[in-house]
């Protein structure tokens, strides 16, 4: 099985041509024709993640965030990205990023986040989802639920005893999408990063903002993609194995 | 004593002409010639803060964040800013913002934050400060200190048991300034908001990132400005009184 | 009856969404829900016009030219617009501008001007109208007619004894629209302001240019709108009264 | 004597390199080496002015306003400028424009206008001049003086009985320069064209606006340049003769 | 027969409205209504070509490359284009350019080039054509054929003994179109100018690049247009005569 | 000896900070700290040149033309540059480009070209050089000399029997620099690529244009740099060996 085949399987779940203008999702390093026996999924491509891929013998890494988001003019040890690209090439590991196409996909990052928020009657499009808590609860109680389900620390930007029911959300740096939450009549809004002036505007609009961290709101969606891929692969009875990175979010690299 | 006199006193501490291009610090609503007996300081201008000013009879509000950061073409009840401006005009309250000029000022927002981090030998310019902890400590221990001194929740983006000594910082949405921390050879970096890709780059560079929240890193600097102003006023034996807002950061407004 | 209701009545005559890109017609100051018993119409919002509104107790002013054509970043006594906005808010007067939507409207500013020019068989779209004089006359005779009907001084940019019949026109600063007059085969062109190089091009094309002043070509259209509104209001048997400003065009303000 | 020599003489009075960015003053049609015995000065280059030059046998026309202000991509009979350029080339007439360099020159268009306004103690730079009337007078009386001296119709945008003394001015389409008049503390402002919103702002600031027409404010300055050139030429005892156009401002062309 | 009639005949072969954005094809100097008895065709408008037109008494020159590709702001003897335009006007010669419309036309410049390359089964659109050599041959043999048919020197950028069959081409400065040749599966690519980095990319892609000179690849197409026009004119039995310039490509002008 | 040391030696000859804005000279692939025993110089980085470097065991390639002139967002086998970069990384070869800094350097590409043209009294700066032939000769004779010295085919764009003496030149795609040749009063101009409209302008100005090919005008300068480097290395008695590529300019790559 080649990198191209796995690229195509991801494409059926999260079509690469749905990525936002300016994004850099796709095959970024390596070769479509490379043979693959093991694939490692991680939120980000970092030195520790490449260490992990090497240790398990993965020929392909799939992450959410791309490299070369800003285009580059050299590939040397002088830059962070240069070092990562050089290691991937030298250790013969291909690299695919599924970024804004996965954010928006059915069953993608935001749908996974909605499930972990315990929402029912989920709707929405693009990067935004909204749904209902099964029962009304306080902001504080909902924050506790998020801390447990997402394994994170929640920053509450609202009165804690406010009762909420309709929840809007957008994973990662999704602060801007609060407008969609306002239009949808939400009581609360969940995102990975929430800018101060958005939090103020939500306070004015009576929407409770809950900031859960970039990694915590996105990593589960990537694990879900890994699982979906493993299932697809099992159906075709090939023996490619899929791994989810066990490296923590901001593990320090070996670099000085 | 007029609004103009107080504007001039703030100017001596944090000259308005040092504000960044595109910022909107200065007298934003009201009249230079208005007589003032009470001044209310707050991080942000919100409905609850205007309620507070009205309750105490303040003729002037001074905040960190401006209104009309994006220029406006109407002043009506249809918009958040329109409602705030209309209340200020109707209730005859002038409004001054001291934003990026106060961030950079000697004794301003970032110097106050450095003091609350417990740093010694503080140096730096512009929006960045660095200094040393009196004794090396773990990231976890430093985070505990910050949670206590800044009354906030800290999000740690690094291995918790790492030993750190040299600390860089920038208040508010100061994520970009981590480059200055890298150049200064810091072990850790403190800011109000830290973007995910900056946190990854810091992990690669061996710098521990600690995100403390926008409000928590800036509000103390505003209280310090209030105190400095009260001291100046006491020297001239006038009877203007200075207040610091007691409204919590994201208090919900009375608006629907 | 609220500001919103009157806004909607104006909208039926001169739909606000037909305004040109970059224009600022609409409700610019105040509140849609404000109760209105008296409305003052004027070409421009100025200090003397606000004086007049206050004197008669109008809760709403409707003008042709907007405020905040260039977006603003403060609302203080330091600026001309800031002073006007502050007075409107303090004296609780809402403010609507009907600018390029009224220029283009059927029965709007330009149709009113065509009628005052004595034209028959009037046609045209957008900002341009053309029609015929009932009888051919000299440029000089037509200028005399305009001076009388528009109560203005006409600047003639053509040989005075030329005979003309087909007239093109565009109110206010409508110099550019002379091209439409050329395409329509007009003998003469009437506007509020005519630029020198346009006048030369018209001379070359054999079109007589007659400059009548900005105020004189537009004010009658606003009075016509006031009358139309009063008629509408009479039909619904409400007791809102409509006034047309009696202040002359460039009355000096009370300001210094 | 060649075109180049006359160009150089004009350059000593109104240096061409002082023209504004984007202007097109200079030798625009013809040849530097052409021999010249007669020069015709006019405000604008038009068909009647070229007729006049041909009639008197002038080899050079000097005007204030340039051709090709917007750069061109053809020289055909389809366009106004194409026709003028073709006639100049065919009839072997060179063409020089002295536009914003002459506006600003010492003794140039604006200084000539100041003299015709009867001002004393004239100062100013760039396009703006200010000075004093020998005695205070009413706006109406000053307008009468202007109508006589400039042979024009004045449009008064102010109360007519206001007393004025300090006068600011800028010839032609100089409406924007009213800010300089405000800074100089002027009571009145004279220009060729005055935009409506500038007139309103002047009314608010207590400055009387007097619009005198583009041609009337500029043509005398060109005649003064012609006279200065004739004097220079007389000194060198050459027999080149200088004419000032007798064609009226907006004479119709022979074109259709 | 007028310039307009001949313009219309060219338009039926190479419609002027198919020219690329930014091109300047059309009637560039002269008059549509001019009577024409002789037309001179040339690749470029130069002093020697105007000499030739004058010598034969042509009232119209038709070329491939336009004048005023960059718009101009003067028509004087100081510039190359100014001198050419002035001569055309003075000698009463109209001037039409048929540039990118002729490149793309059926039977236009590129179709003529394809025929001279000896290609069969020619296809393509826009500026690109491809076809087959009747028999496979070496690069060297094909270059010899081109040197003979196009009367030029060919620069070969490939191994000379390579066997080729499918040929892509674009006349003039058509280096960029090699991508179309790659997509069409061509073995070789012919153009007037080939940039070094394109030649390298073709070498990598296994495409032999043959650079034949700008003039040599385009002049035959213009001669073909002349012939087509003469045929059209013969049909209508008018006595307008068509000439093709005999001046060599880079003949020196009479200018210094 | 490291890549960094060789970079520094090249920098003393052709300082990298003198490169034009937008150029991409410098260390583009690899690592400053890599040990080097053999260096290969070539005009361009291509597959055959990398084959050659591998064959001789060179750890560093130095070329004139950079990679990533347009910044890239992937490093895969899908693109020409991706394949080259991947080979360099996998085969552990560093890559330095010395482009516009070498063009301008004293003793750089253009000075080498001037010497091969046989010029004396050479002067010039930036990308332009001019000098004199020892004896006047015809364009044809000079072209023969160039064909021999540069091992190329020359395209002559001028009358062949014209006598010339003062020669201007700019290597590679230096067509634009002909203006410098005109200012310097040259009789002829030599470059690698000459655009058609520049050739026409030179014909008008009486300058003979001789186009010699991009590779032929630049390759000798790179060989000269290799020699200078070998001399520097010999002085420090290190045993690094310098090679000049023997691969012809447009050798086909192994790529399909």
Short mmCIF file of C-alpha atoms in Angstrom, two decimals, chain B residues 55-198:
data_model
loop_
_atom_site.label_atom_id
_atom_site.label_comp_id
_atom_site.label_asym_id
_atom_site.label_seq_id
_atom_site.Cartn_x
_atom_site.Cartn_y
_atom_site.Cartn_z
CA UNK B 55 -23.11 54.77 40.75
CA UNK B 56 -20.06 56.52 42.18
CA UNK B 57 -20.56 59.70 40.14
CA UNK B 58 -17.36 59.51 38.10
CA UNK B 59 -17.12 62.02 35.23
CA UNK B 60 -14.23 60.15 33.59
CA UNK B 61 -13.40 56.51 32.89
CA UNK B 62 -9.85 55.45 32.05
CA UNK B 63 -9.30 52.00 30.56
CA UNK B 64 -6.58 50.01 28.86
CA UNK B 65 -8.48 48.82 25.80
CA UNK B 66 -9.91 51.45 23.44
CA UNK B 67 -13.28 51.66 21.72
CA UNK B 68 -13.47 52.25 17.97
CA UNK B 69 -10.34 50.19 17.34
CA UNK B 70 -12.08 49.65 14.03
CA UNK B 71 -13.39 53.02 12.91
CA UNK B 72 -17.19 53.39 12.97
CA UNK B 73 -19.81 54.92 10.68
CA UNK B 74 -22.80 55.09 13.04
CA UNK B 75 -23.56 55.68 16.72
CA UNK B 76 -26.77 53.80 17.35
CA UNK B 77 -28.29 51.24 19.66
CA UNK B 78 -27.80 48.61 16.93
CA UNK B 79 -24.15 48.01 17.83
CA UNK B 80 -22.26 47.14 20.99
CA UNK B 81 -19.94 50.13 20.66
CA UNK B 82 -22.81 52.44 19.67
CA UNK B 83 -24.65 51.60 22.92
CA UNK B 84 -21.54 52.21 25.03
CA UNK B 85 -20.75 55.54 23.34
CA UNK B 86 -24.36 56.71 23.62
CA UNK B 87 -24.44 55.94 27.34
CA UNK B 88 -21.16 57.78 27.90
CA UNK B 89 -22.44 60.85 26.08
CA UNK B 90 -25.87 60.82 27.71
CA UNK B 91 -24.49 60.25 31.19
CA UNK B 92 -21.83 62.89 30.50
CA UNK B 93 -18.83 60.68 31.18
CA UNK B 94 -15.59 61.28 29.29
CA UNK B 95 -13.49 58.30 28.29
CA UNK B 96 -9.72 57.93 27.90
CA UNK B 97 -7.89 54.79 26.77
CA UNK B 98 -4.20 54.18 27.56
CA UNK B 99 -3.34 51.10 25.57
CA UNK B 100 -0.02 50.40 23.88
CA UNK B 101 1.50 53.53 25.40
CA UNK B 102 0.82 52.05 28.86
CA UNK B 103 2.07 48.59 27.84
CA UNK B 104 5.45 50.05 27.07
CA UNK B 105 5.70 52.69 29.80
CA UNK B 106 8.27 52.56 32.59
CA UNK B 107 6.26 51.33 35.55
CA UNK B 108 3.48 50.38 33.12
CA UNK B 109 1.62 47.14 32.48
CA UNK B 110 4.62 44.97 31.71
CA UNK B 111 6.76 46.28 34.55
CA UNK B 112 3.88 45.60 36.93
CA UNK B 113 3.60 42.07 35.57
CA UNK B 114 7.35 41.51 35.99
CA UNK B 115 7.05 42.53 39.65
CA UNK B 116 4.13 40.13 40.18
CA UNK B 117 6.23 37.34 38.65
CA UNK B 118 8.74 38.01 41.39
CA UNK B 119 11.54 38.85 38.96
CA UNK B 120 14.75 40.65 39.80
CA UNK B 121 17.26 42.37 37.50
CA UNK B 122 14.43 43.24 35.12
CA UNK B 123 15.38 44.67 31.71
CA UNK B 124 13.78 45.01 28.29
CA UNK B 125 12.13 47.56 26.06
CA UNK B 126 8.98 47.98 24.01
CA UNK B 127 6.48 45.32 25.04
CA UNK B 128 9.01 42.79 26.32
CA UNK B 129 10.59 42.38 29.76
CA UNK B 130 12.91 39.73 31.12
CA UNK B 131 14.46 39.05 34.51
CA UNK B 132 15.52 36.35 36.94
CA UNK B 133 13.75 34.36 39.59
CA UNK B 134 15.55 34.82 42.91
CA UNK B 135 16.07 31.05 42.98
CA UNK B 136 15.70 28.43 40.22
CA UNK B 137 12.40 26.57 40.49
CA UNK B 138 10.32 24.08 38.53
CA UNK B 139 7.83 25.15 35.92
CA UNK B 140 5.08 23.76 38.17
CA UNK B 141 6.23 25.79 41.15
CA UNK B 142 6.44 28.98 39.06
CA UNK B 143 2.95 28.33 37.70
CA UNK B 144 1.64 28.01 41.27
CA UNK B 145 3.25 31.33 42.14
CA UNK B 146 1.62 32.97 39.11
CA UNK B 147 -1.81 31.52 39.94
CA UNK B 148 -1.59 33.07 43.38
CA UNK B 149 -0.11 36.46 42.46
CA UNK B 150 -2.26 37.01 39.35
CA UNK B 151 -5.41 35.33 40.72
CA UNK B 152 -5.76 33.25 37.60
CA UNK B 153 -5.60 29.77 36.08
CA UNK B 154 -2.31 29.04 34.31
CA UNK B 155 -2.11 26.79 31.26
CA UNK B 156 1.33 25.11 31.23
CA UNK B 157 2.72 24.28 27.78
CA UNK B 158 5.91 22.47 28.78
CA UNK B 159 7.21 19.62 30.95
CA UNK B 160 6.24 20.60 34.51
CA UNK B 161 9.40 19.48 36.28
CA UNK B 162 11.80 21.46 34.14
CA UNK B 163 13.99 23.84 36.18
CA UNK B 164 13.79 27.50 35.12
CA UNK B 165 15.46 30.72 36.18
CA UNK B 166 15.45 33.39 33.46
CA UNK B 167 11.91 34.51 32.62
CA UNK B 168 10.62 36.56 29.66
CA UNK B 169 7.15 38.08 29.56
CA UNK B 170 4.66 40.20 27.66
CA UNK B 171 1.17 40.96 28.96
CA UNK B 172 -2.11 40.38 27.11
CA UNK B 173 -2.05 38.94 23.60
CA UNK B 174 1.76 39.01 23.56
CA UNK B 175 2.41 35.62 22.00
CA UNK B 176 4.63 36.99 19.23
CA UNK B 177 7.14 38.45 21.68
CA UNK B 178 8.43 34.96 22.48
CA UNK B 179 11.11 35.64 19.87
CA UNK B 180 12.52 38.29 22.18
CA UNK B 181 12.53 35.71 24.97
CA UNK B 182 14.50 33.33 22.76
CA UNK B 183 17.01 36.04 21.91
CA UNK B 184 17.38 36.91 25.57
CA UNK B 185 18.12 33.27 26.43
CA UNK B 186 15.06 32.80 28.65
CA UNK B 187 14.05 29.43 30.12
CA UNK B 188 10.38 30.32 30.31
CA UNK B 189 7.91 32.77 28.80
CA UNK B 190 4.81 34.29 30.42
CA UNK B 191 1.97 35.91 28.50
CA UNK B 192 -1.79 36.40 28.59
CA UNK B 193 -2.46 34.48 25.37
CA UNK B 194 -0.09 32.02 23.69
CA UNK B 195 -0.80 30.73 20.22
CA UNK B 196 -0.41 27.01 19.60
CA UNK B 197 2.27 27.32 16.93
CA UNK B 198 4.28 29.65 19.14
#
